[in-house]
Amino acid sequence: MSEQVFQTRYETYRTAVESYLETLFAGSPDWRDLYESMRYSLLAGGKRIRPVLTLEFARLAGLADWKTALPMACALELVHTYSLIHDDLPCMDNDDLRRGKPTNHKVYGETLAVLAGDALQPEAYRLILTAPGLDESRRAACGRILAEVSGADGMVAGQVLDTLHAPKTEAEVTEVHRLKTGAMIAGACRLGVAAAGGSGGLMAAAETYAQELGLAFQIRDDMLDVCGDAAEFGKPIGSDKEEGKVTFMDLLGLEGCGRAVRAHTEAAKAAVADWDTDGILAALADSLAERNK
Amino acid sequence: MSEQVFQTRYETYRTAVESYLETLFAGSPDWRDLYESMRYSLLAGGKRIRPVLTLEFARLAGLADWKTALPMACALELVHTYSLIHDDLPCMDNDDLRRGKPTNHKVYGETLAVLAGDALQPEAYRLILTAPGLDESRRAACGRILAEVSGADGMVAGQVLDTLHAPKTEAEVTEVHRLKTGAMIAGACRLGVAAAGGSGGLMAAAETYAQELGLAFQIRDDMLDVCGDAAEFGKPIGSDKEEGKVTFMDLLGLEGCGRAVRAHTEAAKAAVADWDTDGILAALADSLAERNK
């Protein structure tokens, strides 16, 4: 598959996601400040990797129109966004910048930042459970996936380990990222399959693809935090070290990280080789492995 | 109906709710501290009014066994609990005590308190969307109700108005409580009806009953904050005044509050008079109107 087919498909999905998100919380109730704070972080850009994965997996799983999966794709992006807002809070990572812009609490204050994050969660389930063109059974299946990957045995567990347990060994650091990053990427992929009513082989492949992709993504992130360009990367270089976090760079070194990224990327591609008919998933994995931001 | 029938029924429900909640997050994963923090607030007692309402409405709506509605009843209690944990945070009401016990962040620190609250939300949807004995359609309907009442146009909107907008007029104060307290009580009642597959007349009655009950409850709360006994009430007397909040006591005075509590209580009872065959809902409304804690 040509690089251009991948770029075009990715842009089509990404644009549809941005347009869908743009329609959310656009009214002017008495609590418009809440809406504004939610939109500020929701529309702050980012690569939209997760919702793109949902849409491509929905297509591969046979959904007649991939646009039907937009509410599921964007629901997960709402949950991802809440996690970033809360992660940046003073009592968490205490970050002033996110994707080169002031973090939510720097603009709206801590109170509203906590509440904007809090409101994004139920709104995600509302999107899924009112998704047009899906029967109640698929809606419920999608809601279960989102709850499972983002809850007390998923993303939040990873955040607890990362923030409070000072993971040190390779096994511990890997466990953090399996929960904190991998679970949500896996959720994105599985949501696409579930929106199409799929299960079985493709669902299992989606899980493996996502976990391998997630590890490659995180290891690359750790490399960029040391060797990246701050302007391109969108956050200060060396922030992991400053926070005293043990990263894959500490554990594997630069060359070891490079090898690990390639190995996990190949494992991701292999997991979906039978389904990835247009090679989009492989191209996405390759592009993430080589990214500079 | 005799007072004793009400007391017995209430205790039966309340005990079942406590037992159900006791089973949650009881394992010992690597992130056991997260589980402990969640359980600390979840099992801190309280009157369990909301889940009791879910169970009684489920029974009235014709659910064969009211115990089938326990996951829905407790899911709403999880969301209520997360809202209390976050409300107490330093960047919100900054409270040290809740129901006479140290607040979550006083015991576990701010980071874990934020994360425990964050995790309780998806776990609530997980309970609803995996509830045994309910088809996917009822599960999805229940999930929609919870998302609606606790989201950006429900409970969180009320919290934003209360914390950041300094409501002053009776209309503004009433709007805050309709969203912050009323919406969740209405959600509890509607969850019960939805768990039984009900809609229409009883659903509308549940909404009115809950909103009237919620207002009576809040006005009584404002009275107790001025005239109550701290030990019995479980929190310091005069804390509203200290925070500079305009309450129903400021707006209506003590006698006016007493009259308003009685009026809203009667309106609540009238709304469900055709359905409340054992008089449980009426007795509950009366008991809340007369409560000292």
Coordinates of C-alpha atoms in Angstrom, one line a residue:
Chain A
M1 CA 0.0 0.0 0.0
S2 CA 1.3 3.4 -0.8
E3 CA 2.1 5.9 1.9
Q4 CA -0.4 8.2 0.3
V5 CA -3.4 5.9 0.7
F6 CA -2.6 5.6 4.4
Q7 CA -2.2 9.4 4.8
T8 CA -5.5 10.0 3.0
R9 CA -7.4 7.5 5.0
Y10 CA -5.9 8.8 8.3
E11 CA -6.8 12.4 7.4
T12 CA -10.4 11.4 6.5
Y13 CA -10.9 9.7 9.8
R14 CA -9.1 12.5 11.8
T15 CA -11.2 15.2 10.1
A16 CA -14.4 13.3 10.8
V17 CA -13.4 13.0 14.5
E18 CA -12.6 16.7 14.8
S19 CA -15.9 17.7 13.2
Y20 CA -17.8 15.4 15.5
L21 CA -16.1 16.6 18.6
E22 CA -16.7 20.2 17.4
T23 CA -20.4 19.6 17.8
L24 CA -20.2 18.7 21.5
F25 CA -20.9 21.0 24.4
A26 CA -21.5 23.9 21.9
G27 CA -24.6 25.2 23.6
S28 CA -24.8 28.1 26.1
P29 CA -26.4 26.9 29.3
D30 CA -25.9 28.8 32.6
W31 CA -22.9 26.6 33.1
R32 CA -21.2 27.6 29.8
D33 CA -17.8 27.9 31.6
L34 CA -18.0 24.1 32.2
Y35 CA -18.6 23.5 28.5
E36 CA -15.8 25.9 27.5
S37 CA -13.3 24.2 29.8
M38 CA -14.3 20.7 28.4
R39 CA -14.0 22.0 24.8
Y40 CA -10.7 23.6 25.5
S41 CA -9.0 20.3 26.2
L42 CA -11.2 18.2 23.8
L43 CA -10.4 20.4 20.8
A44 CA -6.7 20.9 21.7
G45 CA -5.6 18.8 18.7
G46 CA -3.4 15.8 19.2
K47 CA -3.0 12.9 16.8
R48 CA -6.4 11.3 17.5
I49 CA -4.7 7.9 17.2
R50 CA -7.3 6.2 19.4
P51 CA -10.4 7.3 17.6
V52 CA -8.7 6.6 14.2
L53 CA -8.1 3.1 15.4
T54 CA -11.7 2.7 16.4
L55 CA -12.9 3.7 13.0
E56 CA -10.5 1.5 11.0
F57 CA -11.3 -1.5 13.2
A58 CA -15.0 -0.9 12.7
R59 CA -14.4 -0.9 8.9
L60 CA -12.3 -4.0 9.1
A61 CA -15.0 -5.7 11.2
G62 CA -17.5 -5.1 8.5
L63 CA -19.5 -2.1 9.7
A64 CA -21.4 -0.9 6.6
D65 CA -20.5 2.8 7.2
W66 CA -17.5 3.5 9.4
K67 CA -19.2 6.9 10.4
T68 CA -21.6 4.9 12.5
A69 CA -18.7 4.2 14.9
L70 CA -17.9 7.9 15.4
P71 CA -19.8 8.2 18.8
M72 CA -17.7 5.3 20.1
A73 CA -14.5 6.6 18.7
C74 CA -15.1 10.0 20.2
A75 CA -16.4 8.6 23.5
L76 CA -13.0 7.1 24.1
E77 CA -11.4 10.4 23.2
L78 CA -13.5 12.1 25.9
V79 CA -12.2 9.7 28.5
H80 CA -8.7 10.1 27.2
T81 CA -9.1 13.9 27.5
Y82 CA -10.4 13.7 31.0
S83 CA -7.4 11.6 32.0
L84 CA -5.0 14.2 30.5
I85 CA -6.8 17.1 32.4
H86 CA -6.6 15.3 35.7
D87 CA -3.0 14.0 35.0
D88 CA -1.8 17.6 34.6
L89 CA -3.3 18.8 38.0
P90 CA -1.0 20.1 40.7
C91 CA -1.7 17.1 42.9
M92 CA -0.7 14.8 39.9
D93 CA 2.1 15.6 37.4
N94 CA 1.7 19.4 37.9
D95 CA 2.2 20.3 34.3
D96 CA 1.8 23.8 32.9
L97 CA 1.9 22.8 29.2
R98 CA 0.2 20.1 27.1
R99 CA 0.7 19.9 23.4
G100 CA 2.4 23.3 23.6
K101 CA -0.6 25.0 25.2
P102 CA -1.3 25.9 28.8
T103 CA -3.0 23.0 30.6
N104 CA -6.7 23.2 31.5
H105 CA -6.2 24.2 35.2
K106 CA -3.7 26.9 34.1
V107 CA -6.5 28.5 32.0
Y108 CA -9.7 27.7 34.0
G109 CA -8.4 27.0 37.5
E110 CA -8.2 23.8 39.4
T111 CA -11.8 23.6 40.4
L112 CA -13.2 23.8 36.9
A113 CA -10.4 21.5 35.6
V114 CA -11.4 18.8 38.1
L115 CA -15.1 19.2 37.2
A116 CA -14.5 19.3 33.4
G117 CA -12.7 16.0 33.7
D118 CA -15.5 14.6 35.9
A119 CA -18.2 15.6 33.4
L120 CA -16.4 14.1 30.4
Q121 CA -16.7 10.6 31.8
P122 CA -20.5 10.3 31.9
E123 CA -20.8 12.2 28.6
A124 CA -18.7 9.5 27.0
Y125 CA -21.2 6.8 28.1
R126 CA -24.0 9.0 26.9
L127 CA -22.5 9.2 23.4
I128 CA -22.1 5.4 23.3
L129 CA -25.5 4.6 24.8
T130 CA -27.4 6.9 22.5
A131 CA -25.3 6.1 19.3
P132 CA -27.6 6.2 16.3
G133 CA -27.8 3.1 14.0
L134 CA -26.6 0.7 16.7
D135 CA -28.9 -1.7 18.6
E136 CA -29.0 -1.8 22.4
S137 CA -26.9 -4.9 22.5
R138 CA -23.9 -3.3 20.6
R139 CA -24.3 -0.1 22.6
A140 CA -24.1 -2.0 25.9
A141 CA -21.1 -4.1 24.6
C142 CA -19.3 -0.8 23.7
G143 CA -20.1 0.7 27.1
R144 CA -18.7 -2.4 28.9
I145 CA -15.4 -2.1 26.9
L146 CA -15.0 1.6 27.8
A147 CA -15.7 1.0 31.5
E148 CA -13.4 -2.0 31.7
V149 CA -10.3 -0.3 30.1
S150 CA -10.7 3.0 31.9
G151 CA -11.6 1.9 35.4
A152 CA -10.1 0.6 38.6
D153 CA -8.4 -2.3 36.8
G154 CA -7.4 -0.3 33.7
M155 CA -6.2 3.2 33.1
V156 CA -6.7 4.5 36.6
A157 CA -4.8 1.5 38.1
G158 CA -1.9 2.4 35.7
Q159 CA -2.0 6.0 36.8
V160 CA -1.9 4.9 40.5
L161 CA 1.1 2.7 39.9
D162 CA 2.8 5.4 37.8
T163 CA 2.2 8.3 40.2
L164 CA 2.4 6.6 43.6
H165 CA 4.4 3.4 43.3
A166 CA 7.6 4.6 41.7
P167 CA 7.9 1.7 39.3
K168 CA 11.6 0.7 38.8
T169 CA 12.1 -2.7 37.1
E170 CA 11.3 -3.4 33.5
A171 CA 8.4 -5.6 34.6
E172 CA 7.0 -2.8 36.7
V173 CA 7.4 -0.1 34.1
T174 CA 5.8 -2.4 31.5
E175 CA 2.9 -3.1 33.8
V176 CA 2.3 0.6 34.2
H177 CA 2.1 1.2 30.5
R178 CA 0.1 -1.9 29.8
L179 CA -2.6 -0.4 32.1
K180 CA -2.2 3.3 31.5
T181 CA -1.6 3.5 27.8
G182 CA -2.2 0.0 26.4
A183 CA -5.6 -0.6 28.0
M184 CA -7.1 2.6 26.4
I185 CA -5.5 1.8 23.0
A186 CA -6.9 -1.7 23.2
G187 CA -10.2 -0.2 24.2
A188 CA -10.2 2.0 21.1
C189 CA -9.5 -1.0 18.8
R190 CA -12.1 -3.3 20.6
L191 CA -14.7 -0.6 20.4
G192 CA -14.5 -0.6 16.7
V193 CA -14.9 -4.3 16.5
A194 CA -17.8 -4.2 19.0
A195 CA -19.5 -1.4 17.1
A196 CA -19.6 -3.7 14.1
G197 CA -21.0 -6.6 16.2
G198 CA -17.7 -8.5 15.9
S199 CA -16.0 -10.7 18.3
G200 CA -13.7 -13.8 18.3
G201 CA -10.6 -13.7 16.2
L202 CA -10.5 -10.1 15.2
M203 CA -11.3 -9.0 18.8
A204 CA -8.3 -11.0 20.1
A205 CA -6.1 -9.7 17.3
A206 CA -7.2 -6.1 18.1
E207 CA -6.2 -6.6 21.7
T208 CA -2.7 -7.9 20.8
Y209 CA -2.1 -5.3 18.1
A210 CA -3.1 -2.6 20.6
Q211 CA -0.9 -3.8 23.5
E212 CA 2.1 -4.1 21.2
L213 CA 1.4 -0.7 19.6
G214 CA 1.0 0.8 23.0
L215 CA 4.3 -0.4 24.2
A216 CA 6.1 0.7 21.1
F217 CA 4.4 4.1 21.4
Q218 CA 5.5 4.5 25.1
I219 CA 9.0 3.4 24.5
R220 CA 9.3 5.9 21.6
D221 CA 7.8 8.5 23.9
D222 CA 10.5 7.9 26.5
M223 CA 13.1 8.2 23.7
L224 CA 11.7 11.5 22.5
D225 CA 11.6 12.8 26.1
V226 CA 15.4 12.5 26.1
C227 CA 16.4 13.0 22.5
G228 CA 13.4 14.9 21.0
D229 CA 13.0 18.5 19.9
A230 CA 10.8 20.4 22.5
A231 CA 9.0 22.5 19.9
E232 CA 8.1 19.5 17.8
F233 CA 7.4 17.2 20.7
G234 CA 5.0 19.7 22.3
K235 CA 6.4 19.3 25.9
P236 CA 9.6 20.1 27.6
I237 CA 12.5 17.6 27.0
G238 CA 13.8 15.8 30.1
S239 CA 10.5 16.1 32.1
D240 CA 10.5 12.4 33.0
K241 CA 14.0 12.7 34.6
E242 CA 13.0 15.9 36.4
E243 CA 10.0 14.0 37.9
G244 CA 12.4 11.2 38.9
K245 CA 10.6 8.6 36.8
V246 CA 12.3 5.4 35.7
T247 CA 11.7 5.2 31.9
F248 CA 12.5 2.6 29.2
M249 CA 15.6 4.8 28.4
D250 CA 17.0 4.1 31.9
L251 CA 16.2 0.4 31.6
L252 CA 17.1 -0.3 27.9
G253 CA 19.3 2.6 26.8
L254 CA 18.9 4.4 23.4
E255 CA 19.8 1.4 21.2
G256 CA 17.8 -1.0 23.3
C257 CA 14.8 1.2 23.1
G258 CA 15.2 1.5 19.3
R259 CA 15.3 -2.3 19.0
A260 CA 12.3 -2.7 21.4
V261 CA 10.2 -0.2 19.4
R262 CA 10.9 -2.2 16.2
A263 CA 10.1 -5.5 17.8
H264 CA 6.8 -4.4 19.3
T265 CA 5.9 -2.7 16.1
E266 CA 6.5 -5.9 14.1
A267 CA 4.6 -7.9 16.7
A268 CA 1.6 -5.5 16.4
K269 CA 1.7 -5.8 12.6
A270 CA 1.9 -9.6 12.7
A271 CA -1.1 -9.8 15.1
V272 CA -3.4 -8.3 12.5
A273 CA -1.7 -9.5 9.3
D274 CA -4.7 -11.6 8.3
W275 CA -7.2 -8.8 8.6
D276 CA -5.3 -5.6 7.7
T277 CA -6.3 -5.9 4.0
D278 CA -5.3 -2.3 3.0
G279 CA -2.3 -2.3 5.3
I280 CA -3.6 0.7 7.2
L281 CA -2.8 -0.8 10.6
A282 CA 0.7 -1.7 9.6
A283 CA 1.3 1.8 8.2
L284 CA 0.0 3.4 11.3
A285 CA 2.3 1.2 13.5
D286 CA 5.3 2.1 11.3
S287 CA 4.4 5.8 11.4
L288 CA 4.2 5.8 15.2
A289 CA 7.5 4.0 15.5
E290 CA 9.2 6.7 13.5
R291 CA 7.5 9.7 14.8
N292 CA 9.2 12.8 16.3
K293 CA 6.2 14.2 18.1
Chain B
M1 CA -49.1 1.9 56.9
S2 CA -47.4 1.5 60.2
E3 CA -44.1 3.2 60.9
Q4 CA -42.6 -0.3 61.5
V5 CA -43.4 -1.7 58.1
F6 CA -41.5 1.3 56.6
Q7 CA -38.5 0.8 59.0
T8 CA -38.3 -2.9 58.3
R9 CA -38.5 -2.4 54.5
Y10 CA -35.9 0.4 54.6
E11 CA -33.5 -1.7 56.7
T12 CA -33.9 -4.7 54.4
Y13 CA -33.0 -2.6 51.4
R14 CA -30.2 -0.7 53.2
T15 CA -28.6 -4.0 54.5
A16 CA -28.7 -5.5 51.0
V17 CA -27.0 -2.4 49.6
E18 CA -24.3 -2.5 52.3
S19 CA -23.7 -6.2 51.6
Y20 CA -23.5 -5.6 47.9
L21 CA -21.1 -2.7 48.2
E22 CA -19.0 -4.8 50.6
T23 CA -18.2 -7.2 47.8
L24 CA -16.7 -4.5 45.5
F25 CA -13.0 -3.8 45.1
A26 CA -12.2 -6.5 47.7
G27 CA -9.3 -8.1 45.8
S28 CA -5.6 -7.4 46.3
P29 CA -4.1 -6.3 43.0
D30 CA -0.8 -4.4 42.8
W31 CA -2.9 -1.2 43.1
R32 CA -4.7 -2.3 46.3
D33 CA -4.3 1.3 47.7
L34 CA -6.7 2.4 45.0
Y35 CA -9.2 -0.2 46.1
E36 CA -8.8 0.8 49.7
S37 CA -9.3 4.4 49.0
M38 CA -12.5 3.6 47.0
R39 CA -13.8 1.3 49.7
Y40 CA -13.1 3.8 52.5
S41 CA -15.6 6.3 51.1
L42 CA -18.0 3.8 49.6
L43 CA -18.4 2.0 52.9
A44 CA -18.5 5.1 55.1
G45 CA -22.1 4.6 55.9
G46 CA -24.6 7.3 55.1
K47 CA -28.4 6.9 54.8
R48 CA -28.3 5.1 51.4
I49 CA -31.4 7.0 50.5
R50 CA -30.7 6.9 46.7
P51 CA -30.2 3.1 46.4
V52 CA -33.2 2.5 48.7
L53 CA -35.3 4.6 46.3
T54 CA -34.0 2.6 43.3
L55 CA -35.0 -0.7 44.9
E56 CA -38.5 0.5 46.0
F57 CA -39.2 2.0 42.6
A58 CA -38.0 -1.3 40.9
R59 CA -40.5 -3.2 43.1
L60 CA -43.3 -0.7 42.4
A61 CA -42.6 -1.0 38.7
G62 CA -43.1 -4.7 38.8
L63 CA -39.6 -6.2 38.9
A64 CA -40.1 -9.8 40.0
D65 CA -37.2 -9.7 42.5
W66 CA -36.1 -6.3 43.7
K67 CA -32.6 -7.7 44.3
T68 CA -32.1 -7.7 40.5
A69 CA -31.9 -3.9 40.7
L70 CA -29.0 -3.9 43.3
P71 CA -26.3 -3.3 40.6
M72 CA -28.2 -0.2 39.4
A73 CA -28.9 1.0 42.9
C74 CA -25.2 0.6 43.9
A75 CA -23.9 2.1 40.6
L76 CA -25.6 5.3 41.4
E77 CA -24.2 5.2 44.9
L78 CA -20.7 4.8 43.4
V79 CA -21.3 8.0 41.4
H80 CA -22.7 9.7 44.5
T81 CA -19.6 8.6 46.4
Y82 CA -17.1 9.9 43.8
S83 CA -18.9 13.3 43.8
L84 CA -18.5 13.5 47.6
I85 CA -14.8 12.6 47.4
H86 CA -14.1 15.3 44.8
D87 CA -16.4 17.9 46.5
D88 CA -14.3 17.6 49.6
L89 CA -11.0 18.3 47.8
P90 CA -8.9 21.4 48.7
C91 CA -9.7 23.0 45.4
M92 CA -13.4 22.4 46.0
D93 CA -15.1 22.7 49.4
N94 CA -11.9 21.8 51.2
D95 CA -13.6 19.8 53.9
D96 CA -11.7 17.8 56.6
L97 CA -14.7 15.8 57.8
R98 CA -17.5 13.9 56.1
R99 CA -20.1 12.0 58.2
G100 CA -17.9 12.5 61.2
K101 CA -14.9 10.8 59.6
P102 CA -11.8 12.3 58.0
T103 CA -12.4 13.0 54.3
N104 CA -10.8 10.7 51.6
H105 CA -7.9 13.1 50.8
K106 CA -7.2 13.6 54.5
V107 CA -6.6 9.8 54.8
Y108 CA -5.1 8.9 51.4
G109 CA -3.8 12.2 50.1
E110 CA -5.1 14.3 47.2
T111 CA -3.6 12.3 44.4
L112 CA -5.3 9.1 45.4
A113 CA -8.5 10.8 46.3
V114 CA -8.8 12.3 42.8
L115 CA -8.0 8.9 41.3
A116 CA -10.4 7.0 43.5
G117 CA -13.2 9.3 42.4
D118 CA -12.1 8.9 38.8
A119 CA -12.2 5.1 39.0
L120 CA -15.7 5.0 40.7
Q121 CA -17.3 6.5 37.6
P122 CA -16.5 3.8 35.0
E123 CA -17.0 1.1 37.7
A124 CA -20.6 2.3 38.0
Y125 CA -21.3 1.8 34.3
R126 CA -19.6 -1.6 34.5
L127 CA -22.0 -2.7 37.3
I128 CA -25.0 -1.5 35.2
L129 CA -23.8 -3.0 31.9
T130 CA -23.0 -6.4 33.4
A131 CA -26.1 -6.6 35.7
P132 CA -27.3 -10.2 35.8
G133 CA -30.9 -10.9 35.0
L134 CA -31.4 -7.8 32.8
D135 CA -31.4 -7.8 29.0
E136 CA -29.1 -5.5 27.1
S137 CA -31.9 -3.1 26.4
R138 CA -32.6 -2.5 30.1
R139 CA -28.9 -2.2 30.9
A140 CA -28.5 0.4 28.2
A141 CA -31.5 2.3 29.4
C142 CA -30.1 2.4 32.9
G143 CA -26.7 3.5 31.7
R144 CA -28.3 6.4 29.8
I145 CA -30.1 7.5 32.9
L146 CA -27.0 7.5 35.0
A147 CA -25.0 9.4 32.4
E148 CA -27.7 12.0 31.9
V149 CA -28.2 12.8 35.6
S150 CA -24.5 12.9 36.6
G151 CA -23.0 14.6 33.5
A152 CA -22.4 18.1 32.1
D153 CA -26.1 18.9 32.2
G154 CA -26.8 17.3 35.5
M155 CA -24.9 16.9 38.8
V156 CA -21.6 18.4 37.6
A157 CA -23.4 21.4 36.2
G158 CA -25.0 21.9 39.6
Q159 CA -21.6 21.7 41.2
V160 CA -20.1 24.3 38.9
L161 CA -22.9 26.7 39.6
D162 CA -22.6 26.0 43.4
T163 CA -18.9 26.3 43.6
L164 CA -18.1 29.0 41.0
H165 CA -21.2 31.1 40.3
A166 CA -22.1 32.2 43.9
P167 CA -25.9 31.7 43.5
K168 CA -27.8 34.4 45.4
T169 CA -31.5 34.5 44.4
E170 CA -34.1 31.8 45.3
A171 CA -34.3 30.9 41.6
E172 CA -30.5 30.5 41.4
V173 CA -30.2 28.5 44.6
T174 CA -33.1 26.3 43.6
E175 CA -31.5 25.7 40.2
V176 CA -28.3 24.6 41.8
H177 CA -30.1 22.0 44.0
R178 CA -32.3 20.8 41.2
L179 CA -29.1 19.9 39.3
K180 CA -26.8 19.0 42.1
T181 CA -29.1 17.0 44.4
G182 CA -32.4 16.6 42.6
A183 CA -30.9 15.1 39.4
M184 CA -29.2 12.3 41.2
I185 CA -32.2 11.5 43.4
A186 CA -34.4 11.5 40.2
G187 CA -31.8 9.3 38.6
A188 CA -32.1 6.8 41.5
C189 CA -35.9 6.6 41.2
R190 CA -35.8 6.4 37.4
L191 CA -33.1 3.6 37.5
G192 CA -35.5 1.5 39.5
V193 CA -38.3 2.0 37.0
A194 CA -36.0 1.4 34.1
A195 CA -34.6 -1.8 35.7
A196 CA -38.1 -3.1 35.6
G197 CA -38.6 -2.1 32.0
G198 CA -41.1 0.6 33.0
S199 CA -41.7 3.9 31.5
G200 CA -44.6 6.4 31.0
G201 CA -46.7 7.4 34.0
L202 CA -44.6 5.9 36.7
M203 CA -41.4 7.3 35.2
A204 CA -42.8 10.8 35.1
A205 CA -44.1 10.4 38.7
A206 CA -40.7 9.2 39.8
E207 CA -39.1 12.3 38.3
T208 CA -41.5 14.7 40.1
Y209 CA -41.4 12.8 43.4
A210 CA -37.6 12.9 43.3
Q211 CA -37.3 16.6 42.5
E212 CA -39.7 17.6 45.3
L213 CA -38.0 15.2 47.7
G214 CA -34.6 16.6 46.7
L215 CA -35.7 20.2 47.4
A216 CA -37.3 19.3 50.8
F217 CA -34.0 17.4 51.6
Q218 CA -31.8 20.3 50.7
I219 CA -33.9 22.9 52.6
R220 CA -33.9 20.6 55.6
D221 CA -30.1 20.4 55.2
D222 CA -29.8 24.1 55.2
M223 CA -31.9 24.3 58.4
L224 CA -29.7 21.7 60.1
D225 CA -26.5 23.5 59.1
V226 CA -27.8 26.4 61.3
C227 CA -29.8 24.8 64.0
G228 CA -28.6 21.2 64.0
D229 CA -26.4 19.3 66.5
A230 CA -22.9 18.8 65.1
A231 CA -22.4 15.3 66.5
E232 CA -25.7 14.1 65.2
F233 CA -25.5 15.9 61.9
G234 CA -22.0 14.6 61.2
K235 CA -20.4 17.8 60.1
P236 CA -19.7 21.2 61.6
I237 CA -22.6 23.5 62.2
G238 CA -22.4 26.9 60.3
S239 CA -20.1 25.6 57.5
D240 CA -22.4 27.1 54.8
K241 CA -22.1 30.6 56.4
E242 CA -18.4 30.2 56.8
E243 CA -18.1 29.4 53.0
G244 CA -20.1 32.5 52.3
K245 CA -22.9 30.4 50.6
V246 CA -26.4 31.8 50.3
T247 CA -28.7 29.1 51.6
F248 CA -32.5 28.7 51.9
M249 CA -32.2 29.9 55.5
D250 CA -30.9 33.2 54.2
L251 CA -33.7 33.4 51.6
L252 CA -36.7 32.0 53.5
G253 CA -35.8 32.2 57.2
L254 CA -36.4 29.3 59.6
E255 CA -40.2 29.4 59.5
G256 CA -40.2 29.8 55.7
C257 CA -37.9 26.8 55.4
G258 CA -40.1 24.7 57.6
R259 CA -43.2 25.6 55.5
A260 CA -41.2 24.9 52.3
V261 CA -40.0 21.5 53.5
R262 CA -43.6 20.5 54.3
A263 CA -44.9 21.8 51.0
H264 CA -42.3 20.0 48.9
T265 CA -42.8 16.8 51.0
E266 CA -46.6 16.9 50.3
A267 CA -46.0 17.5 46.6
A268 CA -43.6 14.6 46.5
K269 CA -46.2 12.3 48.1
A270 CA -49.0 13.5 45.9
A271 CA -46.9 12.8 42.8
V272 CA -46.7 9.1 43.6
A273 CA -50.0 8.6 45.4
D274 CA -51.4 6.4 42.7
W275 CA -48.5 4.0 42.8
D276 CA -47.2 4.0 46.4
T277 CA -49.3 1.1 47.4
D278 CA -47.5 0.3 50.7
G279 CA -46.9 4.0 51.5
I280 CA -43.1 3.5 51.6
L281 CA -42.4 6.5 49.4
A282 CA -44.6 8.7 51.6
A283 CA -43.1 7.5 54.8
L284 CA -39.6 8.0 53.4
A285 CA -40.5 11.6 52.4
D286 CA -41.9 12.2 55.9
S287 CA -38.9 10.8 57.6
L288 CA -36.5 13.0 55.6
A289 CA -38.6 16.1 56.4
E290 CA -38.3 15.4 60.1
R291 CA -34.7 14.2 60.2
N292 CA -32.0 15.7 62.5
K293 CA -29.0 14.2 60.6

